[in-house]
Tab-separated table of C-alpha atoms in Angstrom:
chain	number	residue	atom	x	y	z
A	1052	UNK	CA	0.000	0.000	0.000
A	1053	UNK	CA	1.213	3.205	-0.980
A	1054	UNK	CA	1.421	5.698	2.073
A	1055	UNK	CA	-0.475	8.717	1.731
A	1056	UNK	CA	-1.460	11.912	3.831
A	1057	UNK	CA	-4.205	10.579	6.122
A	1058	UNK	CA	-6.216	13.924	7.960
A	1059	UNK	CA	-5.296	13.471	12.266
A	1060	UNK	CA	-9.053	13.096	12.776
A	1061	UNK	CA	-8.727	9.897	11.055
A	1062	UNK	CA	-5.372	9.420	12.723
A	1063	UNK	CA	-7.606	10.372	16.104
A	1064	UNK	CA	-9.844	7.587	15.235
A	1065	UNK	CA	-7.764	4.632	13.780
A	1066	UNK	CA	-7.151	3.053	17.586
A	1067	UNK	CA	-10.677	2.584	17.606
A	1068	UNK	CA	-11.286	0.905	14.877
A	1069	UNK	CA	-8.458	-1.140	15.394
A	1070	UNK	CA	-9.933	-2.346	19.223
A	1071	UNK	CA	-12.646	-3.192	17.294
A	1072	UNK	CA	-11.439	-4.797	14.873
A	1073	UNK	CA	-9.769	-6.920	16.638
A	1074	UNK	CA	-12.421	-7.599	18.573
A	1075	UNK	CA	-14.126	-9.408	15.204
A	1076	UNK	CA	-10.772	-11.391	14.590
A	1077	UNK	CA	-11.222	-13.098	18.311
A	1078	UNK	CA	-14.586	-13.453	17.003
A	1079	UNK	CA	-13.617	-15.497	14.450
A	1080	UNK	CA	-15.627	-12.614	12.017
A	1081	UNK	CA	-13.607	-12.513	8.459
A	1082	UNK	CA	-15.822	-10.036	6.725
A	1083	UNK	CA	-17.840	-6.946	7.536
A	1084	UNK	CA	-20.201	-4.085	5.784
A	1085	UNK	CA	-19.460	-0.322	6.917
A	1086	UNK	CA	-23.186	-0.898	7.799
A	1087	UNK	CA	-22.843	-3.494	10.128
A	1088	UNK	CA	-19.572	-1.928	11.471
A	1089	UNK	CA	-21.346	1.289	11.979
A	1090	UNK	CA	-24.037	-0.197	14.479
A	1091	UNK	CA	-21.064	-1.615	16.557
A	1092	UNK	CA	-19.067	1.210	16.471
A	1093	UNK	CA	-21.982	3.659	17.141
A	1094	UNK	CA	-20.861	6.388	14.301
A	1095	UNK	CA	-22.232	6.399	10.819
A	1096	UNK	CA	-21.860	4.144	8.034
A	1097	UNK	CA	-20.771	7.148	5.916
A	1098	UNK	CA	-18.538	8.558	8.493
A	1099	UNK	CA	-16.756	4.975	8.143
A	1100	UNK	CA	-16.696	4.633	4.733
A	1101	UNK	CA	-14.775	7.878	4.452
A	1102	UNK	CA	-12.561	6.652	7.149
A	1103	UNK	CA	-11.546	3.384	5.686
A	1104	UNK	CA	-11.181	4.625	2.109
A	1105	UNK	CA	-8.137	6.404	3.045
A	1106	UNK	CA	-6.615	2.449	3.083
A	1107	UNK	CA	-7.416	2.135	-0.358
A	1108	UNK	CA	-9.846	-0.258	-2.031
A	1109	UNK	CA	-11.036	-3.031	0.092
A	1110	UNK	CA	-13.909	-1.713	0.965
A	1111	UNK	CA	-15.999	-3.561	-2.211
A	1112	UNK	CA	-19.062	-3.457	-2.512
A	1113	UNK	CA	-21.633	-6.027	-1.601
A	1114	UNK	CA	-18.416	-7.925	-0.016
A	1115	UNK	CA	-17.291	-5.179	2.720
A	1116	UNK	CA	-14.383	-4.830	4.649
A	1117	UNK	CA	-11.930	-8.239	5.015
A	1118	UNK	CA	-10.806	-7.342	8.617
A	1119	UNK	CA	-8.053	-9.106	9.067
A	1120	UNK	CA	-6.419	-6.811	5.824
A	1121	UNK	CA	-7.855	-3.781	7.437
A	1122	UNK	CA	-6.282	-4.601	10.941
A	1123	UNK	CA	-2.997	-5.450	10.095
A	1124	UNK	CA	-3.118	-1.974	7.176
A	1125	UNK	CA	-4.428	0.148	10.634
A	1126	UNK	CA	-1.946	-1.293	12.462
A	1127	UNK	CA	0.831	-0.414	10.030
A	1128	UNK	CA	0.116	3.393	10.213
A	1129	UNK	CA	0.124	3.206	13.983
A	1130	UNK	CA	3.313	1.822	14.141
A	1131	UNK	CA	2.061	-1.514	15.861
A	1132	UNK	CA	3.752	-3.837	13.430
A	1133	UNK	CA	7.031	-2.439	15.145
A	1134	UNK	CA	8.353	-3.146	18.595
A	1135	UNK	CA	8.759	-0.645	20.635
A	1136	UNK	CA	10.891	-0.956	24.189
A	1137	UNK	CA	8.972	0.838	27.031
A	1138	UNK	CA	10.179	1.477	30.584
A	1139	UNK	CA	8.017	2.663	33.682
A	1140	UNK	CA	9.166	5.211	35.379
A	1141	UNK	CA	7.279	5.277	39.098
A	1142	UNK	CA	6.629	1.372	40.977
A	1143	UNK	CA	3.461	2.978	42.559
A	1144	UNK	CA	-0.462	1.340	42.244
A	1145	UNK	CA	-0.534	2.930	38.767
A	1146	UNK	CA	3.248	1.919	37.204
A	1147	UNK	CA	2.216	-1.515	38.332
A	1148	UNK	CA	-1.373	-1.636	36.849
A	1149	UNK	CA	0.737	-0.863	33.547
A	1150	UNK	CA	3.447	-3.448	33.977
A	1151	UNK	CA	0.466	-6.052	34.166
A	1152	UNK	CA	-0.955	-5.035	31.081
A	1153	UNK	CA	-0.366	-8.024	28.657
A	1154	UNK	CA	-2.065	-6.626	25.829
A	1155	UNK	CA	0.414	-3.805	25.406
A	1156	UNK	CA	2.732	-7.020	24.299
A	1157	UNK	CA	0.651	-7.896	21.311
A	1158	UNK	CA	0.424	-4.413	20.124
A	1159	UNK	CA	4.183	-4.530	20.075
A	1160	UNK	CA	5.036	-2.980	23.321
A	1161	UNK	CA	7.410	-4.543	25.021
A	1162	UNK	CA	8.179	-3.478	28.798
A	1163	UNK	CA	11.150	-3.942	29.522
A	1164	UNK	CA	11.688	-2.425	33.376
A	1165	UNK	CA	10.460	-0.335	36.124
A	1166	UNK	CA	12.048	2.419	37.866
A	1167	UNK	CA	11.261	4.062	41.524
A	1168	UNK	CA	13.876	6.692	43.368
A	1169	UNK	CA	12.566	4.566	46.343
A	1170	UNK	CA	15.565	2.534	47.595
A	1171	UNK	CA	12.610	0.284	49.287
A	1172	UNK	CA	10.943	-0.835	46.626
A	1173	UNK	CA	14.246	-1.710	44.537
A	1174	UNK	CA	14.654	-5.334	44.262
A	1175	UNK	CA	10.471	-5.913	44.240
A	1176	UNK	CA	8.975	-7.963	41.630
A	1177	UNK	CA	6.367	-6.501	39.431
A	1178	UNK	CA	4.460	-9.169	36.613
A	1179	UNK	CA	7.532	-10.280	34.843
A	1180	UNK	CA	9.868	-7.515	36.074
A	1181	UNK	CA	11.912	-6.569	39.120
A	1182	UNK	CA	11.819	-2.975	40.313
A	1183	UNK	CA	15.271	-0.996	39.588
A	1184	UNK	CA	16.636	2.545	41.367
A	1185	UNK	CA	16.637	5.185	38.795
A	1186	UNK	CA	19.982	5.439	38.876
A	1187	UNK	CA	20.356	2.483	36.528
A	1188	UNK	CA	18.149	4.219	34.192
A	1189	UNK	CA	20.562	5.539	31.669
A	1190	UNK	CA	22.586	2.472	31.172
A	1191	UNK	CA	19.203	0.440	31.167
A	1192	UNK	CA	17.846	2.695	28.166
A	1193	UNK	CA	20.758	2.782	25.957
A	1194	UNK	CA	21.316	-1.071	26.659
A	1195	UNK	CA	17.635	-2.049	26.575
A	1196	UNK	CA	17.483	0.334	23.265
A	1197	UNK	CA	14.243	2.142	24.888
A	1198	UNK	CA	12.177	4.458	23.702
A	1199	UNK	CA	8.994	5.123	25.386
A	1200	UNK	CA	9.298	5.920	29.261
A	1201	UNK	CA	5.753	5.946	31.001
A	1202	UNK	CA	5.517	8.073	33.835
A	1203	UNK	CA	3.652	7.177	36.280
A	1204	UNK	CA	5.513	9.943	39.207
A	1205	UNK	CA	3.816	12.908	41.448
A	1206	UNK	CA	3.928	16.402	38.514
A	1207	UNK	CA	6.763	17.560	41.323
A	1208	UNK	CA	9.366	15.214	39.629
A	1209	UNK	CA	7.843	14.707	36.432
A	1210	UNK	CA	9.333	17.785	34.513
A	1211	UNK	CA	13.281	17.238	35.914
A	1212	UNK	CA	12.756	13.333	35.306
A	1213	UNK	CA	11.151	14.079	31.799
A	1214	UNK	CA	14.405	16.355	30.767
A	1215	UNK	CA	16.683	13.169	32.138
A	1216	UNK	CA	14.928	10.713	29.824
A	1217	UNK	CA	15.236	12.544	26.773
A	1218	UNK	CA	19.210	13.075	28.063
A	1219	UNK	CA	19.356	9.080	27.732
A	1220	UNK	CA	17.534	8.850	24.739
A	1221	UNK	CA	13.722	8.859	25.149
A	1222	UNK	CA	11.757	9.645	22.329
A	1223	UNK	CA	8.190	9.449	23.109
A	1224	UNK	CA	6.698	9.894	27.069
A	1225	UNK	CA	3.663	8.090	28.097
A	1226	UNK	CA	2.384	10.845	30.721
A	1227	UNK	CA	0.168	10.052	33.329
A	1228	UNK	CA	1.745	12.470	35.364
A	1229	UNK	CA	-0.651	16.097	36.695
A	1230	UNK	CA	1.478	18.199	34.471
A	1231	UNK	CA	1.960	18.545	30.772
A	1232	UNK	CA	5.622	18.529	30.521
A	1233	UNK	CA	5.832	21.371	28.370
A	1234	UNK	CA	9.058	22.559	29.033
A	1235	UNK	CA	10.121	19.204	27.328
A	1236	UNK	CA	11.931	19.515	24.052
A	1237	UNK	CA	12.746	17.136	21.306
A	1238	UNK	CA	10.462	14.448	22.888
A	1239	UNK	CA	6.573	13.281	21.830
A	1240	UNK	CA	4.340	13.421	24.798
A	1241	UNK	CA	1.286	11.825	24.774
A	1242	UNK	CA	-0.750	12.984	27.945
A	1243	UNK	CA	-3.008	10.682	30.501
A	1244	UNK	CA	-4.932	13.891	32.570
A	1245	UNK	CA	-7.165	11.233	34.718
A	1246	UNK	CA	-8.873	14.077	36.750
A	1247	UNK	CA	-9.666	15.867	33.171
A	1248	UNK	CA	-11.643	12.812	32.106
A	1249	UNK	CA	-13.286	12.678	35.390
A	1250	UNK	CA	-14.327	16.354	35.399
A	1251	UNK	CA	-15.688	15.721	31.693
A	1252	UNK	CA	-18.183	12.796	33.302
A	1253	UNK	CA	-18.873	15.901	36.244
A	1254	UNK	CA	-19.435	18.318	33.468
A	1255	UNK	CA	-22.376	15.860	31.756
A	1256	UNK	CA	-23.543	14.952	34.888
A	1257	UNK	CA	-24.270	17.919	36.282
A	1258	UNK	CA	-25.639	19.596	33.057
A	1259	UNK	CA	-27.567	16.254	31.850
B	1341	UNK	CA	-23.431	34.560	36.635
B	1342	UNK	CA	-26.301	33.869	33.666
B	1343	UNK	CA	-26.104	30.059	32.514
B	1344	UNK	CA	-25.696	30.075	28.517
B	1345	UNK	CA	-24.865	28.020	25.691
B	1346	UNK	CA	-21.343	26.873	25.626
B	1347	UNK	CA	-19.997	25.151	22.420
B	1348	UNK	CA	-19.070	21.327	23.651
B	1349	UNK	CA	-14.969	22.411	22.043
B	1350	UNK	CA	-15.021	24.534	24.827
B	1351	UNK	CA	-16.502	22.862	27.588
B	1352	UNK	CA	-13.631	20.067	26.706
B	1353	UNK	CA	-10.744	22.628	26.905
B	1354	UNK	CA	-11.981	23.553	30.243
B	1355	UNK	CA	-10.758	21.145	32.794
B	1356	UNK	CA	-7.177	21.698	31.371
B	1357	UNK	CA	-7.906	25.499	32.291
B	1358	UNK	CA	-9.402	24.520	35.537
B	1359	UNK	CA	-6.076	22.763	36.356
B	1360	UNK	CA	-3.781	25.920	35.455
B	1361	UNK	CA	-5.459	27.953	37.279
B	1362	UNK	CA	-5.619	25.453	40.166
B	1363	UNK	CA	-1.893	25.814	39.962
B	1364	UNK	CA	-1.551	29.514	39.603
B	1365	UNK	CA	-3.651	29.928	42.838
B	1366	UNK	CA	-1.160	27.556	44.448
B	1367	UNK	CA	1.762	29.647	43.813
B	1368	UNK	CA	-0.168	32.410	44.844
B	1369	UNK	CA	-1.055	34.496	41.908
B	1370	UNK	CA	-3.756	36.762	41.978
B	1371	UNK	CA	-4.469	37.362	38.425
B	1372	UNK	CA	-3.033	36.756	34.516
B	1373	UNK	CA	-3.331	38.565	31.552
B	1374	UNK	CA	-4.254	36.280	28.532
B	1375	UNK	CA	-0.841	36.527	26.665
B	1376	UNK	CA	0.896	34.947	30.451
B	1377	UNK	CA	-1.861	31.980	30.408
B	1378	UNK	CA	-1.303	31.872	26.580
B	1379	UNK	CA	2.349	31.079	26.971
B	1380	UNK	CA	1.760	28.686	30.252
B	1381	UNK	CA	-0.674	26.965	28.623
B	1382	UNK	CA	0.619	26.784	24.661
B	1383	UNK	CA	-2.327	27.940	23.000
B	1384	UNK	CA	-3.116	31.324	21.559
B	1385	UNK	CA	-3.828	34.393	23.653
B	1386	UNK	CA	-7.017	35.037	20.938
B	1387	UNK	CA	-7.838	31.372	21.576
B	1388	UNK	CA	-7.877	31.993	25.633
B	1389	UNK	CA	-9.760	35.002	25.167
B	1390	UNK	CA	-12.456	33.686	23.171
B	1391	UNK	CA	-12.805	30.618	25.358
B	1392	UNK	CA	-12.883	32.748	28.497
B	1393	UNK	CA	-15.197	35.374	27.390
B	1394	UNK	CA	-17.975	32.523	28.259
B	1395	UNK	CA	-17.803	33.460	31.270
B	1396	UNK	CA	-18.711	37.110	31.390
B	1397	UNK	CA	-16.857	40.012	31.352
B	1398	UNK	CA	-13.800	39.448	33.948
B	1399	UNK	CA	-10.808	39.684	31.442
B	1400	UNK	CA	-10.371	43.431	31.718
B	1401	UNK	CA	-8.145	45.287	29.357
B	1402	UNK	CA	-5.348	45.941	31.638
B	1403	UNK	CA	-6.260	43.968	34.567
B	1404	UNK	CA	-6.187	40.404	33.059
B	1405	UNK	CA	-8.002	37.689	34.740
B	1406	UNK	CA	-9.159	37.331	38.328
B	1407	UNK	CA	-7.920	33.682	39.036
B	1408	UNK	CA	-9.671	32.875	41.960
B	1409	UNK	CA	-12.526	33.992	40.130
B	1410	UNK	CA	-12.255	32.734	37.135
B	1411	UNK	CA	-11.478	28.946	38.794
B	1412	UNK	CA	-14.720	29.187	41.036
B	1413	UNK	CA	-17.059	29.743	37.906
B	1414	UNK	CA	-15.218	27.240	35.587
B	1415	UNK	CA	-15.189	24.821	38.652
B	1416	UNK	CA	-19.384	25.172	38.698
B	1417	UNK	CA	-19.817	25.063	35.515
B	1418	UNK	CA	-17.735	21.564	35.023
B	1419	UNK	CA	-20.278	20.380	38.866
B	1420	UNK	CA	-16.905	20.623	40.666
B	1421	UNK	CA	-18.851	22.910	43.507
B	1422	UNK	CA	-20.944	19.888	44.150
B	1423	UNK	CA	-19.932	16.746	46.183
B	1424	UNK	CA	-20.033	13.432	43.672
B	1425	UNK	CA	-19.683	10.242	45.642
B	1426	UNK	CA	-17.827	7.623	44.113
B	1427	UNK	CA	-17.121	3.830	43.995
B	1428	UNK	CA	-13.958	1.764	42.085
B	1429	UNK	CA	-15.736	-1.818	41.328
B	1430	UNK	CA	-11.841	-3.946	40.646
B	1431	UNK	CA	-9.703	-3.986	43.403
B	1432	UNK	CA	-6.508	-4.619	41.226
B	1433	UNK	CA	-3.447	-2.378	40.849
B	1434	UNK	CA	-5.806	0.594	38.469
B	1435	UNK	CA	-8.617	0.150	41.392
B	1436	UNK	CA	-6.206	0.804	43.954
B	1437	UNK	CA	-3.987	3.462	42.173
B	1438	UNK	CA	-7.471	5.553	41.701
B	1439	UNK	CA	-8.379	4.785	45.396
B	1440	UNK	CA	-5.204	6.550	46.364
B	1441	UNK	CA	-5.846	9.682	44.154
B	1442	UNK	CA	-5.909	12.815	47.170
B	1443	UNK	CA	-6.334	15.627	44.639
B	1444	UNK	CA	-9.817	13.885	43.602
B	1445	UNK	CA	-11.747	14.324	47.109
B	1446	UNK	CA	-10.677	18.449	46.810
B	1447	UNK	CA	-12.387	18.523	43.722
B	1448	UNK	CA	-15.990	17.471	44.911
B	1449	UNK	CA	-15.403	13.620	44.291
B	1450	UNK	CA	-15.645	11.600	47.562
B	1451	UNK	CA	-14.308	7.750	46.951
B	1452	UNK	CA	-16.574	5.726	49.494
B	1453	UNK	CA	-15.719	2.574	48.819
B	1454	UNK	CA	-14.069	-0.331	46.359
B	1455	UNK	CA	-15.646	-3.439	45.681
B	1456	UNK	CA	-14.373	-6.753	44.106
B	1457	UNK	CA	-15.738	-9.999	43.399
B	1458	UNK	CA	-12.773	-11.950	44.727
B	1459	UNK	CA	-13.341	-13.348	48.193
B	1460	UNK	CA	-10.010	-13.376	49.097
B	1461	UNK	CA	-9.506	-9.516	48.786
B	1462	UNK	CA	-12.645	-8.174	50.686
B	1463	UNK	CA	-11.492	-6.722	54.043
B	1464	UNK	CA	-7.990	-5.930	53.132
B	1465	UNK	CA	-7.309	-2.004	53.073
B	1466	UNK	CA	-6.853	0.301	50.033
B	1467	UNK	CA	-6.390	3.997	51.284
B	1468	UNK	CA	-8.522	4.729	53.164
B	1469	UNK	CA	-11.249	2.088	52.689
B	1470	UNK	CA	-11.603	-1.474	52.984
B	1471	UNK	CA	-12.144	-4.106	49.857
B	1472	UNK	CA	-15.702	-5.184	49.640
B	1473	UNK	CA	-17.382	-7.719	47.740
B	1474	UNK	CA	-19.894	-7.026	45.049
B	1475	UNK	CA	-22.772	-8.395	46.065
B	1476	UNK	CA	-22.998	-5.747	48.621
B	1477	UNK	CA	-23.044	-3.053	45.704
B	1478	UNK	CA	-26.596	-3.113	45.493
B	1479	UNK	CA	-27.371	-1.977	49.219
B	1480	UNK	CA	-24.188	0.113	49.227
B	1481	UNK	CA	-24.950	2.307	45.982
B	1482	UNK	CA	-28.542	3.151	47.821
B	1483	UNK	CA	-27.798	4.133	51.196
B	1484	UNK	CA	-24.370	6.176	50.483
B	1485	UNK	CA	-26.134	7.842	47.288
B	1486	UNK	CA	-23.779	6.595	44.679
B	1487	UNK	CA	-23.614	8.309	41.559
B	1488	UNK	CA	-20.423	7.962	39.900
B	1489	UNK	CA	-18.796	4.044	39.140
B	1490	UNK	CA	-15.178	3.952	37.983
B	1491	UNK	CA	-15.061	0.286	36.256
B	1492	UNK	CA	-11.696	-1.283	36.358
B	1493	UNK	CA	-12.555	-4.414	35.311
B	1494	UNK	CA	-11.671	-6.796	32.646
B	1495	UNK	CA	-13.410	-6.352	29.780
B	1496	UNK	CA	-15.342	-10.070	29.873
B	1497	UNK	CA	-16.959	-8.818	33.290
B	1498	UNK	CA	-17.707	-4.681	32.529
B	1499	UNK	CA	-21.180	-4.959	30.470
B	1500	UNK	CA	-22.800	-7.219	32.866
B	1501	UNK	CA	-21.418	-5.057	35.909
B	1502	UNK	CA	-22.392	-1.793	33.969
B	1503	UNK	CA	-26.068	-3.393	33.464
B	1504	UNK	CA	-26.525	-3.968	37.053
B	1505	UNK	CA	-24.812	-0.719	38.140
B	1506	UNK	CA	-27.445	1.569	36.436
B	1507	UNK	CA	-30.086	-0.867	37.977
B	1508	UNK	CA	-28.650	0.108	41.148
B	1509	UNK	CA	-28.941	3.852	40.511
B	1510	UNK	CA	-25.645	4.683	39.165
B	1511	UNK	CA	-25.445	7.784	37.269
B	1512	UNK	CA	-22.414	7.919	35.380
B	1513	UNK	CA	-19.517	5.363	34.964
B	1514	UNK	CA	-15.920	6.534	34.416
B	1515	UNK	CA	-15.156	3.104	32.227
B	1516	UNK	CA	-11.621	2.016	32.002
B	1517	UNK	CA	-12.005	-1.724	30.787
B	1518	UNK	CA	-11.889	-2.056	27.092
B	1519	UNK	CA	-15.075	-1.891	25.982
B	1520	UNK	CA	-17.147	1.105	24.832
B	1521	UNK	CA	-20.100	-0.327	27.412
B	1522	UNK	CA	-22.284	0.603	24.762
B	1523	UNK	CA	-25.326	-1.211	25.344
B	1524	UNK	CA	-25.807	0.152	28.411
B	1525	UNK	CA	-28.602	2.703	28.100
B	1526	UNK	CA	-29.914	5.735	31.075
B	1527	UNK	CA	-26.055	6.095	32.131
B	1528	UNK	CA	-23.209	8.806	31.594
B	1529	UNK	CA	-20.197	6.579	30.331
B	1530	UNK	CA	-17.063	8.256	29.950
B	1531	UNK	CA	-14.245	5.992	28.486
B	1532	UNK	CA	-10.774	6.158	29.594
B	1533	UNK	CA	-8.707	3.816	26.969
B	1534	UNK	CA	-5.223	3.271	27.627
B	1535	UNK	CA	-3.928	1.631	24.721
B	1536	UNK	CA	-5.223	4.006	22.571
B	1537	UNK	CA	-3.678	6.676	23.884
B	1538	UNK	CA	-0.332	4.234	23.664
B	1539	UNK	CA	-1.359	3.592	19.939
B	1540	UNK	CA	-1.423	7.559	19.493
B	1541	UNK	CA	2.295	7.608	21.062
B	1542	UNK	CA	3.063	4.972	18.362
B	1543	UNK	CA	1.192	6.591	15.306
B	1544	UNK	CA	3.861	9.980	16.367
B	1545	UNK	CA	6.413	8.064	17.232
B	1546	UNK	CA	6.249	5.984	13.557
B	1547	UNK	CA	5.322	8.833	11.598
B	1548	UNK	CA	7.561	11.595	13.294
């Protein structure tokens, strides 16, 4: 498939229809209509079709979509048919709800370690992993060839521990952290602002 | 202050304004012009004043913005002056790592309990509550006034649990399995999907 410019409100929505898609693969579901797609998916058929044409033709009619082709073409723009080394930064409840995520492995994430400044903690196994200091952390990311760091720290450290990463070599940050780590150059930051989504469900509740 | 229409691009922008000004007042600062929040913030000072001038006439030419002001009214109008109680149903490391959250409790969310439907957990401590099991959701949800269910379940369990939570009286349900909980009709469901915000990392990270 030749790569083309694809809008970032597709982009936006391409995770989506890739949980969903492979949703229909454990299903067992080889085929689908945008029609059929659209009542799962709760958006319009029309609002699909557009989608999915920017992956060229396999959208026929009277056949539909062959969703395995579709997942693995979605997949390819997101980067999931790559692996990708990701640390944890922070051993708290949080770092070690994401260290027992196995589906991050499928997508091609691979964790490879988590980090705490706690001294404590250091030693502690986590799923498959055994908690390190952070003072290991720039060996461990030019070793481990790492480049996503999820931060799972209090916003106080977040920023100076941000600037360290991309120091070592950290190219995208996972942030889960209360800040946005603007100050952060030369680094992709992808932000987690838990209390934002919350206040969005407040917002809707209270004006329902 | 009048209640009016405010466009829903807004109203999403707000809680990241909410949380800047949360940390202006913090260190103290009285007021801002819009060209200091527009640099703090990385968006543009028209942008900021448009958004702002929702709420009436308090950016003064000269003065800036009250902060303290300008944080109550954007608090009420996202329900943050009112007092949302809150359950976690999934006592695993997400569950927990929410139960631990301080800053939510100063923002009008009070976390009353966390429930599981493994024996083994109920009566061991998280925070400041103790693991209970869900079949005391029911009585639990009516007598502490419930309205707000944060769902970190698997997947396979989340529809069914979502089902009986609105039967219960739940209001809204800050979702966090992997699953749109779509069927589930007469409830607020706002989704918080980790992976695709990891896949979004990815799509940059690929495509940078």
């Amino acid at each position: 498939m030749q790569k083309h410019f694809i809008s970032p409100a597709v982009i936006r929505r391409l995770p989506r229809y890739y949980r969903y898609l492979s949703e229909l693969l454990e299903e067992g579901i080889e085929r689908i209509s945008s029609s059929e797609l659209s009542r799962k998916m709760n958006v319009t058929a029309s609002q699909i079709r557009q989608d999915l044409n920017n992956f060229g033709g396999f959208g026929q009619q009277g056949y539909g979509y062959n969703v395995q082709y579709l997942y693995t073409e979605i997949g390819k723009i997101l980067g999931l048919d790559q692996q990708y080394h990701l640390i944890i930064i922070g051993a708290g409840n949080l770092g070690r709800a994401l260290a027992n995520y196995k589906k991050f492995e499928d997508r091609g994430f691979k964790i490879k370690g988590i980090f705490d400044s706690d001294l404590s903690l250091c030693g502690q196994p986590v799923a498959h992993l055994t908690i390190q200091h952070v003072n290991q952390l720039e060996r461990f990311i030019k070793e481990e060839n790492i480049s996503i760091a999820a931060l799972t720290l209090p916003k106080e450290q977040a920023e100076d521990m941000a600037k360290q990463l991309v120091d070592y070599g950290i190219q995208g940050i996972w942030n889960f952290a209360h800040t946005d780590l603007q100050l952060v150059k030369n680094v992709l930051v992808e932000n987690v602002h838990l209390s934002e989504s919350l206040m969005r469900l407040s917002y809707r509740l209270t004006n329902r």
